XYZ file of C-alpha atoms in Angstrom:
773
model
C 0.000 0.000 0.000
C 1.170 3.497 -0.742
C 2.681 5.668 1.941
C -0.440 7.766 2.008
C 0.169 9.888 5.104
C -0.755 13.541 4.649
C 2.196 15.642 3.597
C 3.428 18.990 4.875
C 2.337 20.629 8.111
C 0.704 23.914 8.966
C 1.102 25.748 12.245
C -1.651 23.690 13.882
C 0.051 20.520 12.681
C 3.273 21.669 14.349
C 1.487 22.336 17.631
C -0.144 18.923 17.460
C 3.202 17.266 16.769
C 4.681 18.793 19.956
C 1.967 17.132 22.044
C 2.579 13.574 20.905
C 5.306 11.162 19.914
C 3.727 10.030 16.621
C 3.875 12.423 13.627
C 0.350 13.696 12.835
C 0.474 12.327 9.280
C 0.940 8.857 10.771
C -2.171 9.375 12.876
C -4.536 10.869 10.288
C -3.440 8.809 7.301
C -4.928 9.047 3.786
C -6.716 12.293 4.640
C -6.332 13.546 1.068
C -8.738 10.806 -0.057
C -11.168 10.947 2.882
C -14.791 10.619 1.773
C -16.887 10.484 4.910
C -16.516 11.267 8.615
C -18.152 10.290 11.897
C -17.243 11.318 15.412
C -18.039 10.034 18.890
C -17.222 12.457 21.699
C -17.339 11.247 25.262
C -16.509 12.977 28.512
C -12.743 12.731 28.023
C -12.060 10.931 24.724
C -12.871 11.703 21.103
C -13.154 8.878 18.567
C -12.955 9.890 14.913
C -13.899 7.582 12.047
C -13.365 8.249 8.349
C -13.479 6.352 5.095
C -10.792 6.828 2.475
C -9.613 5.294 -0.733
C -6.050 4.003 -0.712
C -3.879 3.680 -3.795
C -1.424 0.845 -3.613
C 0.555 -1.345 -5.959
C -0.545 -4.858 -6.935
C 1.320 -7.489 -8.933
C -0.668 -8.612 -11.976
C 0.008 -11.639 -14.164
C -1.089 -11.874 -17.797
C -0.776 -14.815 -20.161
C 1.302 -14.344 -23.303
C -0.579 -14.912 -26.536
C 1.271 -17.990 -27.792
C 0.390 -18.994 -31.320
C 2.312 -22.267 -31.607
C 1.339 -25.511 -29.886
C 4.904 -26.050 -28.698
C 5.002 -22.768 -26.812
C 5.749 -24.525 -23.549
C 9.060 -25.660 -25.020
C 10.175 -22.053 -25.587
C 12.524 -20.300 -23.216
C 9.975 -17.570 -22.630
C 8.344 -17.399 -19.167
C 4.765 -18.748 -19.033
C 3.278 -15.317 -18.331
C 4.285 -11.724 -17.794
C 4.254 -9.894 -14.455
C 3.411 -6.230 -14.148
C 2.891 -3.913 -11.179
C -0.222 -1.758 -11.364
C -1.938 0.809 -9.174
C -5.167 -0.251 -7.515
C -7.633 1.666 -5.382
C -9.156 0.013 -2.321
C -11.348 1.224 0.538
C -10.097 1.646 4.082
C -11.715 2.654 7.355
C -9.634 4.719 9.794
C -10.426 5.102 13.483
C -8.437 7.476 15.670
C -8.967 7.857 19.426
C -7.510 10.806 21.317
C -8.053 12.881 24.439
C -10.517 15.769 24.171
C -7.727 18.205 25.056
C -6.346 17.640 21.543
C -9.647 18.045 19.679
C -9.040 21.591 18.418
C -5.507 20.861 17.168
C -6.706 17.630 15.544
C -9.575 19.352 13.747
C -7.147 22.045 12.535
C -4.799 19.401 11.151
C -7.659 17.599 9.369
C -8.925 20.873 7.882
C -5.440 21.856 6.627
C -4.803 18.481 4.984
C -8.234 17.568 3.705
C -7.894 18.088 -0.036
C -11.547 17.585 -0.882
C -14.471 15.562 0.342
C -17.795 14.593 -1.171
C -19.222 14.645 2.355
C -21.133 17.691 3.523
C -22.320 16.124 6.779
C -20.469 14.549 9.703
C -22.338 11.992 11.801
C -21.813 12.623 15.512
C -22.710 10.706 18.631
C -21.750 10.673 22.313
C -22.434 13.058 25.165
C -19.897 15.614 23.934
C -21.287 15.853 20.390
C -23.550 18.741 21.379
C -20.798 20.529 23.332
C -18.355 20.503 20.380
C -20.940 20.867 17.576
C -20.106 24.502 16.753
C -16.363 23.889 16.875
C -16.605 20.927 14.465
C -18.826 22.797 12.005
C -16.523 25.824 12.070
C -13.274 23.882 11.651
C -14.352 21.306 9.058
C -17.114 23.267 7.310
C -19.381 20.220 7.650
C -22.869 20.055 9.094
C -23.130 17.948 12.263
C -25.954 15.369 12.370
C -26.426 13.815 15.791
C -27.037 10.055 15.942
C -28.602 8.003 18.736
C -25.872 6.762 21.076
C -27.300 3.291 21.747
C -28.059 2.530 18.086
C -24.489 3.498 17.186
C -22.998 1.354 19.962
C -24.894 -1.737 18.842
C -24.118 -1.228 15.152
C -20.457 -0.827 16.084
C -20.467 -3.898 18.334
C -22.062 -6.073 15.634
C -19.512 -4.826 13.100
C -16.383 -5.633 15.136
C -17.737 -9.019 16.272
C -18.358 -10.020 12.641
C -15.153 -8.650 11.111
C -12.379 -8.976 13.703
C -11.860 -12.642 14.637
C -10.050 -12.007 17.945
C -12.163 -9.089 19.100
C -13.646 -10.460 22.333
C -11.614 -11.663 25.289
C -11.980 -12.821 28.857
C -9.684 -11.274 31.446
C -7.986 -13.466 34.062
C -5.734 -11.359 36.276
C -3.495 -14.048 37.731
C -3.211 -16.124 34.572
C -0.466 -16.049 31.986
C -1.587 -14.626 29.646
C -4.138 -12.354 31.328
C -6.070 -11.958 28.058
C -7.732 -15.002 26.487
C -9.378 -14.304 23.154
C -12.567 -15.969 22.029
C -13.193 -17.613 18.683
C -15.869 -15.666 16.867
C -19.155 -17.510 16.896
C -20.619 -17.673 13.356
C -23.898 -16.407 14.769
C -23.189 -13.550 17.152
C -26.809 -13.166 18.291
C -28.322 -12.950 20.846
C -26.076 -11.257 23.374
C -26.253 -8.746 26.205
C -24.387 -5.452 25.829
C -23.607 -3.648 29.072
C -22.484 -0.135 28.257
C -20.849 1.639 31.187
C -20.712 5.335 30.552
C -21.795 7.944 33.075
C -24.519 5.482 34.016
C -25.145 1.897 32.914
C -27.363 0.781 30.037
C -28.132 -2.914 29.533
C -29.355 -3.906 26.083
C -30.452 -7.267 24.720
C -29.336 -7.530 21.075
C -31.318 -10.088 19.053
C -30.527 -9.319 15.395
C -28.657 -6.788 13.285
C -31.472 -4.268 13.693
C -33.512 -5.538 16.647
C -32.475 -4.691 20.178
C -34.194 -3.834 23.421
C -33.138 -1.767 26.416
C -33.835 -4.122 29.316
C -32.426 -2.218 32.269
C -29.666 -0.116 33.685
C -28.385 1.818 36.647
C -27.526 5.388 37.562
C -24.439 4.046 39.350
C -21.777 3.905 36.649
C -18.591 5.551 35.427
C -19.859 9.024 36.284
C -20.481 7.857 39.846
C -16.924 6.547 40.129
C -15.556 9.763 38.678
C -17.766 12.057 40.805
C -17.353 10.281 44.143
C -13.682 9.691 43.378
C -13.167 13.420 42.857
C -14.884 14.176 46.173
C -12.906 11.536 48.078
C -9.451 12.081 46.559
C -9.636 15.637 45.166
C -8.444 14.077 41.893
C -10.358 15.439 38.914
C -8.927 13.309 36.087
C -10.526 9.934 35.386
C -7.295 8.188 34.373
C -5.536 9.485 37.510
C -8.321 7.933 39.581
C -7.778 4.590 37.864
C -4.045 4.905 38.473
C -4.645 5.567 42.173
C -6.973 2.565 42.353
C -4.335 0.293 40.795
C -1.998 1.068 43.750
C -4.593 0.827 46.550
C -5.643 -1.875 49.036
C -9.437 -1.997 49.297
C -9.436 -4.155 52.457
C -8.101 -1.174 54.429
C -11.440 0.559 53.725
C -13.924 -2.270 52.996
C -15.382 -4.523 55.657
C -14.844 -8.177 54.692
C -16.795 -11.272 55.728
C -13.866 -12.298 57.948
C -13.993 -8.927 59.710
C -17.519 -9.768 60.852
C -17.356 -13.540 61.401
C -13.663 -14.075 62.042
C -13.385 -16.136 58.870
C -15.594 -17.603 56.166
C -19.365 -17.895 56.644
C -19.679 -21.676 56.239
C -23.497 -21.841 56.257
C -23.865 -19.414 53.364
C -20.686 -20.576 51.644
C -19.127 -17.106 51.685
C -15.332 -16.823 51.668
C -13.640 -14.699 54.321
C -12.111 -12.313 51.761
C -15.479 -11.352 50.249
C -16.534 -7.731 50.695
C -19.396 -7.626 53.203
C -19.686 -3.830 53.213
C -18.043 -1.375 50.830
C -16.387 1.440 52.844
C -17.604 -0.399 55.969
C -14.446 0.339 57.991
C -14.469 4.060 57.298
C -17.235 4.801 59.836
C -15.471 2.959 62.683
C -11.815 3.736 62.148
C -10.475 6.875 63.724
C -7.873 7.586 61.055
C -7.334 8.997 57.585
C -7.538 6.670 54.576
C -5.157 6.944 51.658
C -6.415 8.207 48.304
C -5.236 4.953 46.714
C -7.229 2.770 49.132
C -10.385 4.857 48.752
C -10.130 4.828 44.950
C -9.637 1.047 44.976
C -12.624 0.517 47.293
C -14.795 2.765 45.146
C -13.761 0.973 41.945
C -14.596 -2.392 43.529
C -17.955 -1.111 44.745
C -19.053 0.203 41.344
C -17.644 -2.761 39.378
C -19.177 -5.383 41.683
C -22.547 -3.683 41.470
C -22.417 -3.558 37.656
C -21.265 -7.184 37.466
C -24.117 -8.414 39.670
C -26.672 -6.372 37.733
C -25.377 -7.695 34.383
C -25.448 -11.258 35.695
C -29.059 -10.973 36.881
C -30.228 -9.569 33.533
C -28.314 -12.252 31.623
C -29.972 -14.995 33.714
C -33.377 -13.324 33.353
C -33.094 -13.358 29.543
C -31.349 -16.732 29.235
C -28.114 -15.299 27.788
C -24.608 -16.564 28.478
C -22.630 -13.965 26.498
C -22.285 -10.527 28.062
C -20.114 -7.895 26.378
C -18.965 -4.894 28.381
C -18.197 -1.555 26.768
C -18.014 2.129 27.601
C -15.433 4.633 28.818
C -15.445 3.206 32.370
C -13.470 0.097 31.347
C -10.693 1.419 29.094
C -8.866 -1.927 29.293
C -8.118 -1.247 32.960
C -7.100 -4.515 34.675
C -8.670 -3.821 38.096
C -12.021 -2.920 36.510
C -12.077 -5.975 34.250
C -10.955 -8.269 37.048
C -13.678 -7.070 39.417
C -16.450 -7.314 36.822
C -15.243 -10.804 35.816
C -15.131 -11.943 39.452
C -18.590 -10.555 40.128
C -20.127 -12.230 37.049
C -18.491 -15.589 37.878
C -19.510 -15.401 41.524
C -23.157 -14.529 41.019
C -23.728 -16.827 38.015
C -21.697 -19.734 39.455
C -19.650 -19.717 36.265
C -22.612 -20.018 33.874
C -22.316 -16.483 32.443
C -19.092 -15.161 30.913
C -17.882 -11.567 31.080
C -16.438 -10.619 27.689
C -14.518 -7.461 26.881
C -13.713 -6.000 23.469
C -10.340 -4.959 22.065
C -11.925 -1.991 20.316
C -14.764 -1.190 22.697
C -13.760 2.469 22.671
C -14.601 2.669 18.958
C -18.073 1.120 18.992
C -19.941 4.434 18.927
C -17.738 5.941 16.202
C -18.045 2.807 14.058
C -21.826 2.781 14.491
C -22.124 6.491 13.643
C -20.002 5.940 10.544
C -22.173 3.005 9.439
C -25.310 5.106 9.930
C -23.899 7.726 7.565
C -22.592 5.233 5.011
C -25.661 3.063 4.476
C -25.834 3.958 0.771
C -22.389 2.326 0.353
C -23.664 -0.924 1.912
C -20.590 -1.446 4.140
C -22.247 -4.476 5.748
C -22.358 -6.271 2.377
C -18.570 -6.570 2.479
C -16.161 -8.263 4.825
C -13.452 -6.160 6.410
C -10.065 -7.102 7.833
C -7.909 -5.381 10.416
C -4.754 -3.890 8.905
C -2.067 -4.719 11.459
C 0.412 -2.321 9.830
C -1.734 0.718 10.650
C -3.371 -0.315 13.947
C -2.256 0.158 17.527
C -2.404 -2.955 19.656
C -4.397 -3.580 22.806
C -2.231 -1.884 25.388
C -1.970 -3.013 28.989
C -2.241 -0.211 31.487
C 0.385 -1.910 33.656
C 3.195 0.681 33.672
C 5.903 -1.974 33.806
C 4.801 -3.401 30.443
C 6.569 -1.643 27.583
C 6.232 1.915 28.960
C 7.280 3.588 25.689
C 4.480 1.859 23.811
C 2.045 2.720 26.590
C 3.044 6.383 26.431
C 2.456 6.417 22.679
C -0.948 4.823 22.892
C -2.132 6.750 25.947
C -2.766 9.806 23.795
C -3.570 8.417 20.348
C -4.868 4.973 19.514
C -5.413 3.769 15.937
C -7.460 1.125 14.149
C -7.483 0.555 10.383
C -9.697 -1.868 8.501
C -9.449 -2.745 4.816
C -12.464 -3.646 2.713
C -12.144 -7.103 1.222
C -13.262 -7.848 -2.312
C -16.061 -10.253 -1.413
C -17.828 -11.486 1.724
C -16.027 -14.147 3.748
C -17.941 -17.055 5.274
C -17.382 -20.407 6.999
C -16.400 -23.487 5.022
C -19.708 -25.426 4.984
C -17.780 -28.643 5.730
C -16.615 -27.560 9.210
C -17.997 -29.978 11.781
C -18.730 -27.245 14.331
C -18.001 -23.680 13.166
C -18.585 -22.300 16.666
C -15.692 -24.300 18.143
C -13.319 -24.154 15.142
C -9.913 -22.648 15.974
C -7.648 -22.236 12.913
C -4.339 -22.072 14.746
C -2.573 -25.109 16.158
C -0.435 -23.301 18.765
C -1.392 -20.234 20.810
C 1.875 -18.317 21.194
C 0.233 -16.002 23.727
C 0.019 -19.044 25.991
C 3.156 -20.957 24.981
C 6.155 -18.901 26.128
C 8.972 -21.114 24.678
C 7.238 -21.266 21.272
C 6.594 -17.517 21.378
C 10.256 -16.771 22.120
C 11.405 -19.071 19.315
C 9.062 -17.750 16.614
C 9.588 -14.062 17.440
C 13.355 -14.613 17.219
C 12.877 -16.609 14.019
C 10.954 -13.759 12.365
C 13.501 -11.203 13.602
C 16.390 -13.223 12.145
C 14.555 -13.646 8.826
C 13.994 -9.900 8.463
C 17.257 -9.155 6.605
C 16.389 -11.803 4.022
C 12.888 -10.392 3.523
C 14.294 -6.875 3.065
C 16.828 -8.164 0.528
C 14.116 -10.071 -1.355
C 11.832 -7.002 -1.400
C 14.567 -4.776 -2.900
C 15.557 -7.427 -5.459
C 11.937 -7.780 -6.613
C 11.907 -4.153 -7.849
C 15.278 -3.657 -9.623
C 14.002 -0.663 -11.598
C 12.839 1.307 -8.560
C 15.110 4.086 -7.306
C 13.528 4.172 -3.835
C 13.116 0.419 -3.266
C 15.952 0.279 -0.698
C 14.532 3.259 1.212
C 11.036 1.739 1.308
C 12.438 -1.640 2.321
C 14.235 0.000 5.253
C 10.960 1.626 6.353
C 9.317 -1.796 6.135
C 12.098 -3.239 8.299
C 11.623 -0.573 10.971
C 7.863 -0.944 11.075
C 7.834 -4.752 11.243
C 10.681 -4.782 13.780
C 8.626 -2.388 15.930
C 5.613 -4.700 15.714
C 7.744 -7.668 16.792
C 9.072 -5.742 19.806
C 5.537 -4.761 20.831
C 4.550 -8.432 20.644
C 7.530 -9.461 22.771
C 6.242 -7.246 25.585
C 2.524 -7.630 24.885
C 1.806 -10.853 22.996
C -1.936 -10.144 23.312
C -1.694 -6.779 21.478
C -3.549 -7.939 18.337
C -5.509 -10.843 19.765
C -4.200 -14.383 20.032
C -0.570 -14.420 18.887
C 0.129 -17.191 16.359
C 2.550 -17.996 13.559
C -0.289 -17.004 11.214
C -0.666 -13.540 12.765
C 3.112 -12.974 12.585
C 3.093 -13.901 8.889
C 0.016 -11.780 8.177
C 1.496 -8.764 9.964
C 4.623 -9.095 7.808
C 2.509 -9.186 4.633
C 0.550 -6.105 5.770
C 3.791 -4.217 6.443
C 5.218 -5.196 3.038
C 2.047 -3.921 1.345
C 2.260 -0.737 3.376
C 5.533 0.141 1.631
C 4.551 -0.976 -1.864
C 6.036 -4.465 -1.982
C 2.891 -6.299 -3.124
C 4.586 -9.526 -4.247
C 8.346 -9.813 -3.591
C 8.327 -13.382 -4.983
C 6.539 -12.619 -8.276
C 9.679 -13.054 -10.432
C 10.721 -16.190 -8.506
C 7.274 -17.731 -9.057
C 7.294 -16.774 -12.730
C 10.639 -18.532 -13.279
C 9.766 -21.611 -11.204
C 6.392 -22.036 -12.920
C 8.143 -21.913 -16.301
C 10.706 -24.570 -15.311
C 8.067 -26.852 -13.714
C 5.770 -26.657 -16.744
C 8.582 -27.967 -18.961
C 8.973 -30.961 -16.615
C 5.235 -31.755 -16.447
C 4.982 -34.099 -19.515
C 7.946 -36.203 -18.323
C 6.504 -36.520 -14.783
C 3.128 -37.636 -16.197
C 4.788 -40.208 -18.498
C 6.677 -41.694 -15.545
C 3.510 -41.883 -13.435
C 1.442 -43.454 -16.223
C 4.076 -46.166 -16.663
C 3.611 -47.354 -13.065
C 1.177 -49.965 -11.786
C -1.890 -48.658 -9.908
C -0.587 -49.167 -6.358
C 2.912 -47.885 -7.155
C 1.377 -44.835 -8.816
C -0.675 -43.890 -5.715
C 2.447 -43.799 -3.547
C 4.389 -41.923 -6.241
C 1.586 -39.316 -6.444
C 1.662 -38.765 -2.681
C 5.463 -38.548 -2.661
C 5.168 -36.044 -5.508
C 2.767 -33.939 -3.455
C 5.170 -34.027 -0.516
C 8.287 -33.346 -2.616
C 6.523 -30.408 -4.252
C 5.748 -29.027 -0.808
C 9.472 -28.836 -0.048
C 9.691 -25.829 -2.426
C 8.709 -23.241 0.150
C 10.677 -19.971 0.148
C 9.121 -19.117 3.515
C 11.216 -21.850 5.173
C 14.829 -20.819 5.830
C 16.144 -24.397 5.532
C 14.690 -24.547 2.001
C 15.480 -21.003 0.861
C 19.126 -21.552 1.840
C 19.234 -24.667 -0.397
C 17.428 -22.950 -3.288
C 19.698 -19.893 -3.087
C 22.911 -21.957 -2.995
C 21.950 -24.756 -5.446
C 19.992 -23.581 -8.513
C 19.969 -27.183 -9.814
C 17.965 -28.436 -6.820
C 14.803 -29.897 -8.362
C 11.875 -32.299 -7.991
C 13.956 -35.495 -7.798
C 16.377 -33.934 -5.289
C 13.406 -32.916 -3.127
C 12.137 -36.524 -3.116
C 15.534 -37.604 -1.754
C 15.145 -35.151 1.149
C 11.873 -36.720 2.332
C 11.760 -38.885 5.432
C 11.470 -42.597 4.650
C 8.298 -44.383 5.706
C 6.967 -44.822 8.293
C 6.485 -41.061 8.341
C 6.130 -38.923 11.456
C 2.354 -39.037 10.983
C 1.483 -41.839 8.580
C -2.076 -42.725 7.544
C -1.037 -43.658 4.021
C -2.099 -47.334 4.282
C -5.563 -46.237 5.401
C -5.723 -43.785 2.461
C -4.648 -46.464 -0.028
C -7.364 -48.781 1.272
C -9.930 -45.992 0.798
C -8.819 -45.504 -2.820
C -9.725 -49.131 -3.517
C -13.332 -48.186 -2.769
C -15.748 -45.991 -4.748
C -14.497 -42.600 -5.993
C -15.212 -39.423 -4.061
C -17.898 -37.195 -5.518
C -15.893 -33.967 -5.316
C -12.529 -33.044 -3.793
C -11.722 -29.563 -2.509
C -7.938 -29.003 -2.655
C -6.209 -26.059 -1.012
C -2.936 -25.559 -2.916
C 0.205 -24.126 -1.356
C 3.277 -23.056 -3.361
C 3.856 -22.044 -6.975
C 6.177 -23.916 -9.314
C 7.080 -27.520 -8.531
C 4.487 -27.777 -5.734
C 1.351 -26.941 -7.702
C 2.508 -28.131 -11.158
C 4.407 -31.350 -10.420
C 2.781 -32.200 -7.087
C -0.824 -31.015 -7.055
C -1.835 -31.262 -10.734
C -0.787 -34.923 -11.185
C -2.784 -35.719 -8.016
C -5.744 -33.747 -9.422
C -5.404 -35.637 -12.713
C -5.601 -39.002 -10.905
C -8.749 -37.963 -8.985
C -10.366 -36.785 -12.229
C -9.511 -40.116 -13.884
C -11.294 -41.876 -11.008
C -14.463 -39.854 -11.710
C -14.016 -37.320 -8.896
C -14.728 -33.658 -9.608
C -12.095 -31.261 -8.255
C -12.283 -27.713 -6.865
C -8.763 -26.269 -6.742
C -8.631 -23.291 -4.339
C -5.704 -20.848 -4.399
C -4.956 -17.589 -2.572
C -6.743 -14.477 -3.819
C -3.651 -12.366 -3.191
C 0.090 -13.050 -2.960
C 1.941 -14.230 0.151
C 5.508 -15.565 0.033
C 5.776 -17.888 -3.010
C 2.226 -19.267 -2.620
C 0.369 -19.754 -5.873
C -2.354 -17.182 -6.465
C -5.674 -17.754 -8.180
C -4.622 -15.664 -11.210
C -1.388 -17.661 -11.569
C -3.288 -20.949 -11.256
C -5.545 -20.006 -14.189
C -2.513 -19.534 -16.453
C -0.786 -22.667 -15.142
C -3.962 -24.714 -15.742
C -4.245 -23.303 -19.267
C -0.641 -24.336 -20.042
C -1.126 -27.823 -18.552
C -4.400 -28.286 -20.479
C -2.484 -27.623 -23.708
C -0.245 -30.595 -22.847
C -2.664 -32.991 -21.174
C -6.059 -34.169 -22.504
C -7.315 -35.225 -19.040
C -6.915 -31.687 -17.626
C -8.125 -30.146 -20.906
C -11.422 -32.028 -20.963
C -11.977 -31.597 -17.204
C -11.649 -27.821 -17.520
C -13.888 -27.721 -20.599
C -16.573 -29.882 -18.948
C -16.238 -28.015 -15.606
C -15.249 -31.148 -13.715
C -12.144 -29.185 -12.670
C -12.971 -25.775 -11.227
C -10.426 -23.188 -10.136
C -11.485 -20.732 -7.451
C -10.022 -18.273 -4.952
C -9.912 -18.658 -1.189
C -10.457 -14.988 -0.328
C -7.155 -15.078 1.591
C -3.748 -13.462 1.109
C -2.069 -15.406 3.893
C 0.421 -18.300 3.909
C -1.939 -19.920 6.436
C -5.620 -20.831 6.141
C -8.627 -19.776 8.207
C -11.569 -21.990 7.230
C -13.985 -19.598 8.940
C -13.085 -16.745 6.563
C -13.306 -18.077 3.008
C -14.623 -16.509 -0.171
C -18.385 -16.882 -0.393
C -18.100 -18.145 -3.993
C -15.945 -21.051 -2.828
C -18.510 -21.969 -0.140
C -21.283 -21.925 -2.759
C -19.273 -24.244 -5.044
C -18.584 -26.666 -2.179
C -22.310 -26.918 -1.458
C -23.377 -27.182 -5.101
C -20.829 -29.885 -5.956
C -21.297 -31.865 -2.731
C -17.617 -31.952 -1.809
C -16.819 -35.035 0.289
C -13.013 -34.812 0.456
C -10.871 -31.878 1.596
C -7.123 -31.877 0.860
C -4.997 -29.319 2.712
C -1.295 -29.243 1.871
C 1.609 -27.269 3.232
C 3.134 -26.423 6.596
C 1.252 -23.130 6.927
C -2.150 -24.551 6.004
C -1.977 -28.059 7.493
C 0.397 -27.726 10.488
C 0.458 -24.124 11.736
C -3.272 -24.021 11.002
C -5.971 -26.706 10.640
C -3.959 -29.595 12.065
C -6.798 -30.173 14.547
C -9.631 -28.879 12.328
C -12.620 -31.250 12.499
C -14.552 -31.634 9.224
C -17.821 -33.314 8.293
C -16.162 -35.206 5.451
C -12.941 -37.098 4.766
C -9.779 -35.024 4.811
C -6.112 -35.260 3.909
C -3.670 -32.973 5.701
C -0.130 -33.300 4.431
C 3.081 -31.359 4.797
C 6.846 -31.601 5.027
C 8.298 -30.083 8.213
C 10.928 -27.622 6.991
C 11.819 -26.093 10.356
C 14.236 -27.965 12.653
C 12.843 -26.543 15.907
C 9.265 -27.440 14.984
C 10.282 -30.886 13.740
C 12.059 -31.606 17.018
C 9.051 -30.376 18.988
C 6.814 -32.753 17.048
C 9.208 -35.629 17.707
C 10.775 -35.717 14.241
C 13.609 -34.141 12.281
C 14.017 -31.771 9.351
C 11.956 -32.920 6.325
C 9.783 -35.229 8.429
C 6.457 -35.975 6.752
C 2.922 -35.382 7.993
C 0.337 -37.484 6.133
C -2.898 -37.355 8.085
C -5.992 -38.996 6.594
C -9.116 -38.516 8.718
C -12.624 -39.910 8.429
C -15.346 -38.242 10.530
C -17.072 -40.382 13.143
C -20.490 -41.527 11.982
């Protein structure tokens, strides 16, 4: 993606820059293309939302117009690669303290080139207070939107589009934050919004919700009483005081009354029997910290009990908490969680949201953008432009905390088509794509973060080499290095910053950062060359396979799939070989494979299945370009077609590492069809269908796939899923439970991972699974 930050700075921009550590053009990015604004102003924080178009470079492939039948024998590459400009839509959300509102509005006004929008949607208690200022600065009319409607629209939006949005908070656990898998059906749920007071809303559908209760004792109560008790006027200072206090110095506990636990009622001795109960009897002064802590406990416990009672009354087990009172503050979340667990006996779960501060702004934006149908698209968080979830613990990465305390950013990119669950998932609500949670697994986290740090020089070198004609490629690559390195350091200190930390999220963040600095496909030339070489080998490989007996051929096909999967530039052990030995090819890769029995070996079971009736339709998720897809996957596809099985071949929508993309697969299939009558007739008769996954990741999330693929799977009655590659079948989906037969196969090309799995480098995973009847 282009470096689209606003350029230049006026006097107001300079004054803004003195207040913060981030340059203002990094905060209000792509302002020159902003189309629509919404704003949510609370008592102390302003949340600004705007929509912009982003120009960025994409790698395009186009087939040459060969006239001769023997074109594949030529030395020309199989297709040409070009880099083109593309325009995509992006949502920007910026959160900042109200003290900066005037400087921020000045900066936006100075750098807003033009906008089609004449109205700004506004919500929140401060919208009225700042209405005149906004209209004067931005020359836009302010339309006020209903706060609760905006909150619910915003909540629905983040729950649908950000997979690791909701989390439970467990103070004494490691990690403290545990993220929830998004349920495919988010309704119904209870939203408890804690602003000045408390509103409790039952949300039943996208547009149907009901206010079911509330309380006047909320964040305003904490702020007001806290100011009276401590003489501290700032909300965040109150929270800071509370984090250092001891509530038991002020609160009367059960043990203070009964000398211990109350056995008859089953009440523990450390339970609060009376908030501030000791203050009437003690003849001494109480510290500000202790009073703030007691007050925070009192308000939070009350809200937790109220939320629990309403959840039980309406038969709901999911309760989301939002509003300025929470702010990701550990003591608040811990108390609410404890209260909910205590009063519901563990049957109701307190859930918090990574972006709860943006719900109102998102909802207000959606209200003003209904003609653009934003809900008809899927959106994805852009890790390159978003701040992470920051802990308010001062000992955790204080520099990052200081940066985020003033300005907090969220960016979301519009995806081309809606993403949906794979219809063949056994239970979409319990599906977890990732095999290892690095947030939870400290040794694995340390290894993979170091691994990605050590690989960074190679990625930078590859990025520069992919654009030899660009004068500023080295400069942009260095900016990429700095940004991705910064992300990795944030994740070292706060592994929960972007949700559950996984190998997939580390890879995706790297891809987002590469796109940010206009490196859309650093491996495009490598893939072009490797596809050309592999296509020339295809006829010989097919002749060798056809000369084998049936049983020998099945094993040779599987070994071909595995050998093809060795050609993975994302694996250092392989890239080192490929860089140092240009002659390393398909036969050499077969020699690298572990001998049978493999590390995971269901091959005999698979062979037995092949002796039975053919599958109706196989869905195959392909991995790498070149040898992998051409000499590994296509011969396997050809065999299935010969058995009478239809095949859906799914490839990435966008580039990642040297993975084959959908556009490349179309050209590859066209070239193979010119050489092979089986593939030719299957394509013509639509028994072989090529489709895109909707993903641009080296890994695979079966809960976020292109809707067109899901439709094909249903229409064709797919009864076999084949997932190949370390990213798709080991880092993700190794434990994925499907409603049909599945093959998960990969070669382990990382020594540390191989050792952890009980194998060695180039160990083989061949996992054939049949669902229980």
